[in-house]
Tab-separated table of N, CA, C and O in Angstrom:
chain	number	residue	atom	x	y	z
U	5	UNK	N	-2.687	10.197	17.705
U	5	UNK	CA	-3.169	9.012	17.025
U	5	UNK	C	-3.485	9.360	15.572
U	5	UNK	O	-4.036	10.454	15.456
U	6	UNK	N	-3.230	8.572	14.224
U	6	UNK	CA	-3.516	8.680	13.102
U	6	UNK	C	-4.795	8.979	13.099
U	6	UNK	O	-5.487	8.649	14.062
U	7	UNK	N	-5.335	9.654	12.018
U	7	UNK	CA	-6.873	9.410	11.910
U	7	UNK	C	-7.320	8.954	10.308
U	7	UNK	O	-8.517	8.932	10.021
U	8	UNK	N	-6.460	8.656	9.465
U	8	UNK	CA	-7.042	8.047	8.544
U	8	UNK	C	-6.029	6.975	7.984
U	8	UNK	O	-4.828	7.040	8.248
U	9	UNK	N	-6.658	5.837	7.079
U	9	UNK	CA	-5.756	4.752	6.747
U	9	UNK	C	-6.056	4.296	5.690
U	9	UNK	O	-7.200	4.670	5.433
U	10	UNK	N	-5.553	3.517	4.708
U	10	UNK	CA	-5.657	3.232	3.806
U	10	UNK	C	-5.022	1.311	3.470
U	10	UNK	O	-3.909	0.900	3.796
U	11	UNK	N	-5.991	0.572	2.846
U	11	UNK	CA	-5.525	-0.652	2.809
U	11	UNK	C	-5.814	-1.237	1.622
U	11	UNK	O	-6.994	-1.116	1.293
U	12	UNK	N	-4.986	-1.944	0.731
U	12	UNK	CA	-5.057	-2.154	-0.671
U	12	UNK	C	-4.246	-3.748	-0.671
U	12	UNK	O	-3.077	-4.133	-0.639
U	13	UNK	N	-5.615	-4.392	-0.728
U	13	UNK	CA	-4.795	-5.994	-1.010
U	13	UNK	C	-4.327	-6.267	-2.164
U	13	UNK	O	-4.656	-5.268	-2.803
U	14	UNK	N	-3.812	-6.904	-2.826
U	14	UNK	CA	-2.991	-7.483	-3.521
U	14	UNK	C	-2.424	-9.035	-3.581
U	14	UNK	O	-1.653	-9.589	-2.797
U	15	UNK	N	-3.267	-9.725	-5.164
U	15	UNK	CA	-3.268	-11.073	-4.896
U	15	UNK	C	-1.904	-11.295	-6.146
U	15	UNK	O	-2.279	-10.716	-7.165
U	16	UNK	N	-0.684	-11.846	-6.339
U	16	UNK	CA	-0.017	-12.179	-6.873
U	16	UNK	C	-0.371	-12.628	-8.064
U	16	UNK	O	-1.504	-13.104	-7.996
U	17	UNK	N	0.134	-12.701	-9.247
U	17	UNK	CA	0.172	-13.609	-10.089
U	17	UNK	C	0.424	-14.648	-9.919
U	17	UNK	O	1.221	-14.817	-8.997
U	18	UNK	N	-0.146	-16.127	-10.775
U	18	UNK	CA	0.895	-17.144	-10.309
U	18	UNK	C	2.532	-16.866	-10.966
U	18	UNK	O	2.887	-16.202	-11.940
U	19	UNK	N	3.244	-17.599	-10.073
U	19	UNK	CA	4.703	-17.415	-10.240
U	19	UNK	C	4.993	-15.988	-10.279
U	19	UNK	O	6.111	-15.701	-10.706
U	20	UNK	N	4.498	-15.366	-10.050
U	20	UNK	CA	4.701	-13.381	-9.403
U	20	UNK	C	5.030	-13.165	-8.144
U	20	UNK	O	5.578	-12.104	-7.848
U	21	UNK	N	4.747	-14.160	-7.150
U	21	UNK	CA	5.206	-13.941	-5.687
U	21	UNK	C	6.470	-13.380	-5.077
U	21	UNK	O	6.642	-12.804	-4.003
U	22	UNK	N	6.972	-13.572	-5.658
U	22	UNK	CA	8.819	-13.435	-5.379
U	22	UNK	C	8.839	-11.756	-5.653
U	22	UNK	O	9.103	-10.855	-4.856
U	23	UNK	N	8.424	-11.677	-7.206
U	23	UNK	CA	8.454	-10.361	-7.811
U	23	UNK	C	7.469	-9.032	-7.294
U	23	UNK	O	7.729	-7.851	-7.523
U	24	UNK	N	6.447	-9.472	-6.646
U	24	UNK	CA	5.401	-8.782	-5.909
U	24	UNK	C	6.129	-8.342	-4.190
U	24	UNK	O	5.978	-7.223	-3.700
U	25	UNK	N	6.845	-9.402	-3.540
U	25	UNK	CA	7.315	-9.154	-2.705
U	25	UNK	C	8.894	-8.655	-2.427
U	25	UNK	O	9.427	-8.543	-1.323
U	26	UNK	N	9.405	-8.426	-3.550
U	26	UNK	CA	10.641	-7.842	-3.835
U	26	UNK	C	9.663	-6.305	-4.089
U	26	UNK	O	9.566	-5.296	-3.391
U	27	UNK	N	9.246	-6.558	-4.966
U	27	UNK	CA	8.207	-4.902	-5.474
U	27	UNK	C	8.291	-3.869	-3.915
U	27	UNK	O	9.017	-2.910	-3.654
U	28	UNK	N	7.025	-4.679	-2.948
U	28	UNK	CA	6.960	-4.177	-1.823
U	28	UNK	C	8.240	-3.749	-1.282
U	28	UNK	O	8.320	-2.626	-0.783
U	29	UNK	N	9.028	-4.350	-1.317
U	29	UNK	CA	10.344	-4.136	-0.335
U	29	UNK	C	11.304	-3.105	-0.801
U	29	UNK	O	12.296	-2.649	-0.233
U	30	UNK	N	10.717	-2.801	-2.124
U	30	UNK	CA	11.731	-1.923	-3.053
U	30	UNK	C	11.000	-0.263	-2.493
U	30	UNK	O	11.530	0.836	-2.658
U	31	UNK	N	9.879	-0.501	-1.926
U	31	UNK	CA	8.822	0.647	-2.002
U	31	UNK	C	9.402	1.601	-0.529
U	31	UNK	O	9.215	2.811	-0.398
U	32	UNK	N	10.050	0.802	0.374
U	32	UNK	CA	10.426	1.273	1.868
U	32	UNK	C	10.419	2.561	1.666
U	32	UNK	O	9.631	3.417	2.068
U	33	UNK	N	12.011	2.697	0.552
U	33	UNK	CA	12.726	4.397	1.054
U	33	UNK	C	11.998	4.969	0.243
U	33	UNK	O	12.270	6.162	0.383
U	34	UNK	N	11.007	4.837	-0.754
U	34	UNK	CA	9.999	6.082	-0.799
U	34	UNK	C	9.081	6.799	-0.187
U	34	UNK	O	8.756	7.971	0.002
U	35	UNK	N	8.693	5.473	0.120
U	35	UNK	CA	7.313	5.704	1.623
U	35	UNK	C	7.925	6.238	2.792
U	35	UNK	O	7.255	6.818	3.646
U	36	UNK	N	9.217	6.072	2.887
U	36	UNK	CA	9.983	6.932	4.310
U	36	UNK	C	10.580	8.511	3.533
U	36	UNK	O	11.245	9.217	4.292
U	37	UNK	N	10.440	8.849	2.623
U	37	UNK	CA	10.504	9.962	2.082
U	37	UNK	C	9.062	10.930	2.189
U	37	UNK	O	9.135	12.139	1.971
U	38	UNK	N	8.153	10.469	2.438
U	38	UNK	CA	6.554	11.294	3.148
U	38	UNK	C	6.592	11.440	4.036
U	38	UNK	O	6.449	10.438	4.736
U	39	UNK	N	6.786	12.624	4.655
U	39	UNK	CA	6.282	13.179	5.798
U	39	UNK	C	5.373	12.709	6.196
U	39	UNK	O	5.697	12.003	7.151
U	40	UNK	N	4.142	12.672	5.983
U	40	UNK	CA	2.669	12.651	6.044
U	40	UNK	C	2.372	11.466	5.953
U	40	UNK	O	1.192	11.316	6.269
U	41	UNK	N	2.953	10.364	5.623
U	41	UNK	CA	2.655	9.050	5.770
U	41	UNK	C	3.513	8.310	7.138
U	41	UNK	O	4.685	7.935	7.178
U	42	UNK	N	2.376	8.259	8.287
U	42	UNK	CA	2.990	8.381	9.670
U	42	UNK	C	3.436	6.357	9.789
U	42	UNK	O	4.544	5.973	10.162
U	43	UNK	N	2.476	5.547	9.449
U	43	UNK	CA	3.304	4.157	9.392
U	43	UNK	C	2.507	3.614	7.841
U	43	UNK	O	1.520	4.035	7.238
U	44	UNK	N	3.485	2.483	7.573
U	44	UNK	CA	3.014	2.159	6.542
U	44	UNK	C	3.642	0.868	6.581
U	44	UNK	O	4.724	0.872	7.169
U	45	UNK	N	3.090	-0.739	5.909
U	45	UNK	CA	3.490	-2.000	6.326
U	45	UNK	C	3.181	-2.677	4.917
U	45	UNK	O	2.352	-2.202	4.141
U	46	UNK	N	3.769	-3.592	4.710
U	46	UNK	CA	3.927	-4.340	3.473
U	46	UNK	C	3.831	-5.744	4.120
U	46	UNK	O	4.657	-6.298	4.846
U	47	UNK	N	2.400	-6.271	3.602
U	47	UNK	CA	2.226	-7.432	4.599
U	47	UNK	C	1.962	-8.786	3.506
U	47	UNK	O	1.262	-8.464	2.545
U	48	UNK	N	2.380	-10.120	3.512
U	48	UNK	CA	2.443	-10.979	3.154
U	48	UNK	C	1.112	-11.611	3.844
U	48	UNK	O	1.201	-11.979	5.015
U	49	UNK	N	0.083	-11.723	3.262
U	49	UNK	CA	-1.113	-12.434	4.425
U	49	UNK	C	-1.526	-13.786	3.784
U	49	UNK	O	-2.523	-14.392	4.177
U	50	UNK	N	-0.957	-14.109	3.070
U	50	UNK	CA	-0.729	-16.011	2.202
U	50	UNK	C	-0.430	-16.343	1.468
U	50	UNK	O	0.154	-15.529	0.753
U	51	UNK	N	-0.486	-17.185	1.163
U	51	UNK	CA	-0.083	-17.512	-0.455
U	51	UNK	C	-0.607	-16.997	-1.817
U	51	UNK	O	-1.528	-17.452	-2.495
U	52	UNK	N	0.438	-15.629	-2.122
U	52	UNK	CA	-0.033	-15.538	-3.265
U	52	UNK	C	-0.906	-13.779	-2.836
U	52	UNK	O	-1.439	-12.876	-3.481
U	53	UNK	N	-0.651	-14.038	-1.592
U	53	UNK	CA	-1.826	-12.647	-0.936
U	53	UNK	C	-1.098	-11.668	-0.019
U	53	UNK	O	-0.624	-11.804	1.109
U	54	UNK	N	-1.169	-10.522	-0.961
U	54	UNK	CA	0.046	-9.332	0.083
U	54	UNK	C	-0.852	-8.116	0.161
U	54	UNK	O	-1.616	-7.709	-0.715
U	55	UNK	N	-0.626	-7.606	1.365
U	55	UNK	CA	-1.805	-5.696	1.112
U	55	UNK	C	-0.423	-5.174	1.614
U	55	UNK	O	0.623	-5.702	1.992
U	56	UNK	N	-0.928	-3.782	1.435
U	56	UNK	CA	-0.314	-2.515	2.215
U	56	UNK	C	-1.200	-1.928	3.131
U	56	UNK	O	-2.397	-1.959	2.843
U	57	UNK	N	-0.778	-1.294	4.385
U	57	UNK	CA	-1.759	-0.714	5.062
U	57	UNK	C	-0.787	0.645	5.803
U	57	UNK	O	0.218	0.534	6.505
U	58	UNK	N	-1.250	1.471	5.512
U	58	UNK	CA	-0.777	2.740	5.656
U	58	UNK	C	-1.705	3.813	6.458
U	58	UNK	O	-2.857	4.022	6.077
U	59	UNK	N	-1.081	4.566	7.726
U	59	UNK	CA	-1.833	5.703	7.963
U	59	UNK	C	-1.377	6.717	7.816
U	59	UNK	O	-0.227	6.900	7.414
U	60	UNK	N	-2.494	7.926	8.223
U	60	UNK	CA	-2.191	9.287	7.979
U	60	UNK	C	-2.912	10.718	9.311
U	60	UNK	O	-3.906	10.465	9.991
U	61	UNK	N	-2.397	11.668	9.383
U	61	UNK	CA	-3.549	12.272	10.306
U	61	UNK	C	-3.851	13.242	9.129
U	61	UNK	O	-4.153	14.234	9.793
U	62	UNK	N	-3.955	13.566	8.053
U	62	UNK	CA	-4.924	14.536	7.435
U	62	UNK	C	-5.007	13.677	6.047
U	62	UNK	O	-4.099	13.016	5.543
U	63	UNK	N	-6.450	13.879	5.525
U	63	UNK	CA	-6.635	13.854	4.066
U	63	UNK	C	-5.892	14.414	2.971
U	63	UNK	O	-5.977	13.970	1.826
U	64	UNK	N	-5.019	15.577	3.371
U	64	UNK	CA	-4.029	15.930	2.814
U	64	UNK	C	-2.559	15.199	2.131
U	64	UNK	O	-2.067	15.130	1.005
U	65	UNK	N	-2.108	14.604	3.819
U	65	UNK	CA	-1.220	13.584	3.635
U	65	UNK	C	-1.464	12.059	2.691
U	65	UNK	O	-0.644	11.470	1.988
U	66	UNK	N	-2.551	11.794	2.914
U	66	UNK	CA	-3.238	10.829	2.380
U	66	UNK	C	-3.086	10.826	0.880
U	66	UNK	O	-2.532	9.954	0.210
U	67	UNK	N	-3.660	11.931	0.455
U	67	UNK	CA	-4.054	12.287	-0.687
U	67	UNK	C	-2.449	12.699	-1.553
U	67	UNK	O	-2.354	12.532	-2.769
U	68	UNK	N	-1.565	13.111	-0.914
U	68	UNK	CA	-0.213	13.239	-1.522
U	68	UNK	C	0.272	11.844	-1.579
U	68	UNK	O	0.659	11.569	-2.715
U	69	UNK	N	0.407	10.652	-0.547
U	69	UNK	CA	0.300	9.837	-0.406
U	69	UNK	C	0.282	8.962	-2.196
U	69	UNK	O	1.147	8.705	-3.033
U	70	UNK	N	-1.166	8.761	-2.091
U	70	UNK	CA	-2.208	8.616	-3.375
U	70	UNK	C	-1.553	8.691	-4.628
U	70	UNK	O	-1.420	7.750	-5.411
U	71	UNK	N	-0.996	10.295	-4.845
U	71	UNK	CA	-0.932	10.891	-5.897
U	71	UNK	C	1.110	10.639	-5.960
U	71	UNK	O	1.778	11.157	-6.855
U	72	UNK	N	1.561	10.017	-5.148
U	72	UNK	CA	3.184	9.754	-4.763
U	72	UNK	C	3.611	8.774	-5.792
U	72	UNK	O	2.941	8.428	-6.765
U	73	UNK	N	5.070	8.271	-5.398
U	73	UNK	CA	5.589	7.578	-6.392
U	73	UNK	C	5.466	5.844	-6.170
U	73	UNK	O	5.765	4.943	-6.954
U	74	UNK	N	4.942	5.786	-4.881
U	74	UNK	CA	4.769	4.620	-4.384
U	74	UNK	C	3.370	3.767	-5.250
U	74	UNK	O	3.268	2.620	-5.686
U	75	UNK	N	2.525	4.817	-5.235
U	75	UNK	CA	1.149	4.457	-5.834
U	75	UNK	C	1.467	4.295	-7.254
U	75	UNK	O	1.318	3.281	-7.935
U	76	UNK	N	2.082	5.825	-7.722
U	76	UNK	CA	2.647	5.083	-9.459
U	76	UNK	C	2.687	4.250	-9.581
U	76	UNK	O	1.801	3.574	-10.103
U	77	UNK	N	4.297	3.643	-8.941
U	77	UNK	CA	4.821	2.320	-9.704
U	77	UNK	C	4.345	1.371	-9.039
U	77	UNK	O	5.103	0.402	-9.051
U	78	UNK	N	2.949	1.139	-8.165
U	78	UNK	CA	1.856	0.217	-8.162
U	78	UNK	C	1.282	0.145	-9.902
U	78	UNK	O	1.317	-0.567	-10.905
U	79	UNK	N	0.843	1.236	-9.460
U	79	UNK	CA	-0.084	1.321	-10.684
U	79	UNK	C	0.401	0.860	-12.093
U	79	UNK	O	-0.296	0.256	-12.909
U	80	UNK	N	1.755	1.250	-12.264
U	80	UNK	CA	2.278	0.926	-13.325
U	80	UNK	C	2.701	-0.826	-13.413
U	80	UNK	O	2.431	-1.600	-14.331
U	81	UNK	N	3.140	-0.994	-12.656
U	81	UNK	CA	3.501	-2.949	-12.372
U	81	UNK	C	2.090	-3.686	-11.980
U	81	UNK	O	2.092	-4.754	-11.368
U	82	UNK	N	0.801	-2.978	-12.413
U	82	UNK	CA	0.090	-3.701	-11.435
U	82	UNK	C	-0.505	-4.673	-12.831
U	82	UNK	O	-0.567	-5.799	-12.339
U	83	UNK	N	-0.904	-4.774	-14.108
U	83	UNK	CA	-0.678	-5.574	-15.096
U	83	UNK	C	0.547	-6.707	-15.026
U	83	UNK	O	0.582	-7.785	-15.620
U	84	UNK	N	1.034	-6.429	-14.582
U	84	UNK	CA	2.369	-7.569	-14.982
U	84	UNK	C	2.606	-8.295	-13.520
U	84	UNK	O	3.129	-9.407	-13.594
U	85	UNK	N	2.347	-7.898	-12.446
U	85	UNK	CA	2.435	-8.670	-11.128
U	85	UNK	C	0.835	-9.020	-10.427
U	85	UNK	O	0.670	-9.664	-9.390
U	86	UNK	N	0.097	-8.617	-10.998
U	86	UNK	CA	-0.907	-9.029	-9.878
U	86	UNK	C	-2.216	-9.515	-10.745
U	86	UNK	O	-2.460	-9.175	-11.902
U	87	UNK	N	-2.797	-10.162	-10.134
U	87	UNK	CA	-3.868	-10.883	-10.809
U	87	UNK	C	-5.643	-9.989	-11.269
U	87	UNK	O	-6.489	-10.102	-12.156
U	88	UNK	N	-5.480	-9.337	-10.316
U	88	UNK	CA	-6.813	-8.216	-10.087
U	88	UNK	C	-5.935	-7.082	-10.035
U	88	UNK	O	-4.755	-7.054	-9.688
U	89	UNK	N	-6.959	-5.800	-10.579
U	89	UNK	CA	-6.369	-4.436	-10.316
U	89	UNK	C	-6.070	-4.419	-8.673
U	89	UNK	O	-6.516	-5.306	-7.945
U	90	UNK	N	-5.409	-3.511	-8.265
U	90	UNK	CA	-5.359	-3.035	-7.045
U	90	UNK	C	-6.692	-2.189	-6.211
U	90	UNK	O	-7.075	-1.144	-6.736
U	91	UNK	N	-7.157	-2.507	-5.336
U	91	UNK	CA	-8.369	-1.718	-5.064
U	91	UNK	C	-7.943	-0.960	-4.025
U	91	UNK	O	-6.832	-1.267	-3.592
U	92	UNK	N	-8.663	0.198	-3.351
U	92	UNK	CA	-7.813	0.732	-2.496
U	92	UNK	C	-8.845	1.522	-1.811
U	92	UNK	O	-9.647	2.293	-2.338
U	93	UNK	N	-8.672	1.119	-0.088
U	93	UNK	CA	-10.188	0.852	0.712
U	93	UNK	C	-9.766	2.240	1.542
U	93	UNK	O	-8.641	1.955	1.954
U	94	UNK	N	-10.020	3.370	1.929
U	94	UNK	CA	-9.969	3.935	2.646
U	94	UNK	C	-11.195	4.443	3.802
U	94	UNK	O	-12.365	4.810	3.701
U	95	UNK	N	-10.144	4.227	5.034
U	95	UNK	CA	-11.030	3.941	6.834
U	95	UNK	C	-10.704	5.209	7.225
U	95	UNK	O	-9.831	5.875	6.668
U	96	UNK	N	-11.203	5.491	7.934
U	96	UNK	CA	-11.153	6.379	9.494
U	96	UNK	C	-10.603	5.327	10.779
U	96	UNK	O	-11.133	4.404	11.398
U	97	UNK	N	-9.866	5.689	10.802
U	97	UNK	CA	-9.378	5.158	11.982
U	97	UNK	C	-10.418	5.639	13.701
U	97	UNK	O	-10.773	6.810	13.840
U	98	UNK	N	-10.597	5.085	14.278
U	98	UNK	CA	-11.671	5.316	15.458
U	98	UNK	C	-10.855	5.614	16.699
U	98	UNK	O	-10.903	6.647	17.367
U	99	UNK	N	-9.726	4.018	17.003
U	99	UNK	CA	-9.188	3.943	17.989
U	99	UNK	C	-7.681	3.430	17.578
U	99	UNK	O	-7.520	2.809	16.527
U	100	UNK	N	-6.466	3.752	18.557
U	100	UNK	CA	-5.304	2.589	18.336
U	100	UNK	C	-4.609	3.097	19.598
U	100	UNK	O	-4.761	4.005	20.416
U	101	UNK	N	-3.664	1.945	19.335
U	101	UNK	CA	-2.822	1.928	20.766
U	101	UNK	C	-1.067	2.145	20.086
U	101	UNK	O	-0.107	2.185	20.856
């Protein structure tokens, strides 16, 4: 079972939606290039409202994760697609199935 996770919402710009969710979708084959990043999901949760939620079993992975190219070119598009900075919540995972 994972033991740590990470979840970072993300509210669109107006008229950014399209471009925020193309963004995500562009992000797949990097995030499948980490070892250490065991699942990871690009989720649409309304209008205008998308997170990522990603796990890991070490702080290690996590932390490469973090410091990867996925988080860059967040970081770098995150002025021009999203309305608020990106915040980025990290859990312990307890239980999963």
């Amino acid at each position: 079972m994972p033991k740590l996770a990470l979840y970072v919402p993300l509210k669109a710009k107006p008229g950014k939606e399209r471009d925020v969710a193309d963004f995500l979708t562009s992000a797949l084959p990097l995030v499948q290039a980490e070892p250490g990043t065991l699942t990871w999901y690009a989720i649409e949760e309304g209008p205008g409202a998308y997170a990522i939620f990603d796990t890991f079993d070490t702080e290690e992975d996590r932390q490469a994760h973090l410091d990867g190219k996925v988080a860059a070119a967040l970081m770098e598009k995150a002025e021009e697609l999203f309305s608020e900075p990106p915040q980025i919540h990290k859990f312990t995972l307890l239980a999963a199935k």
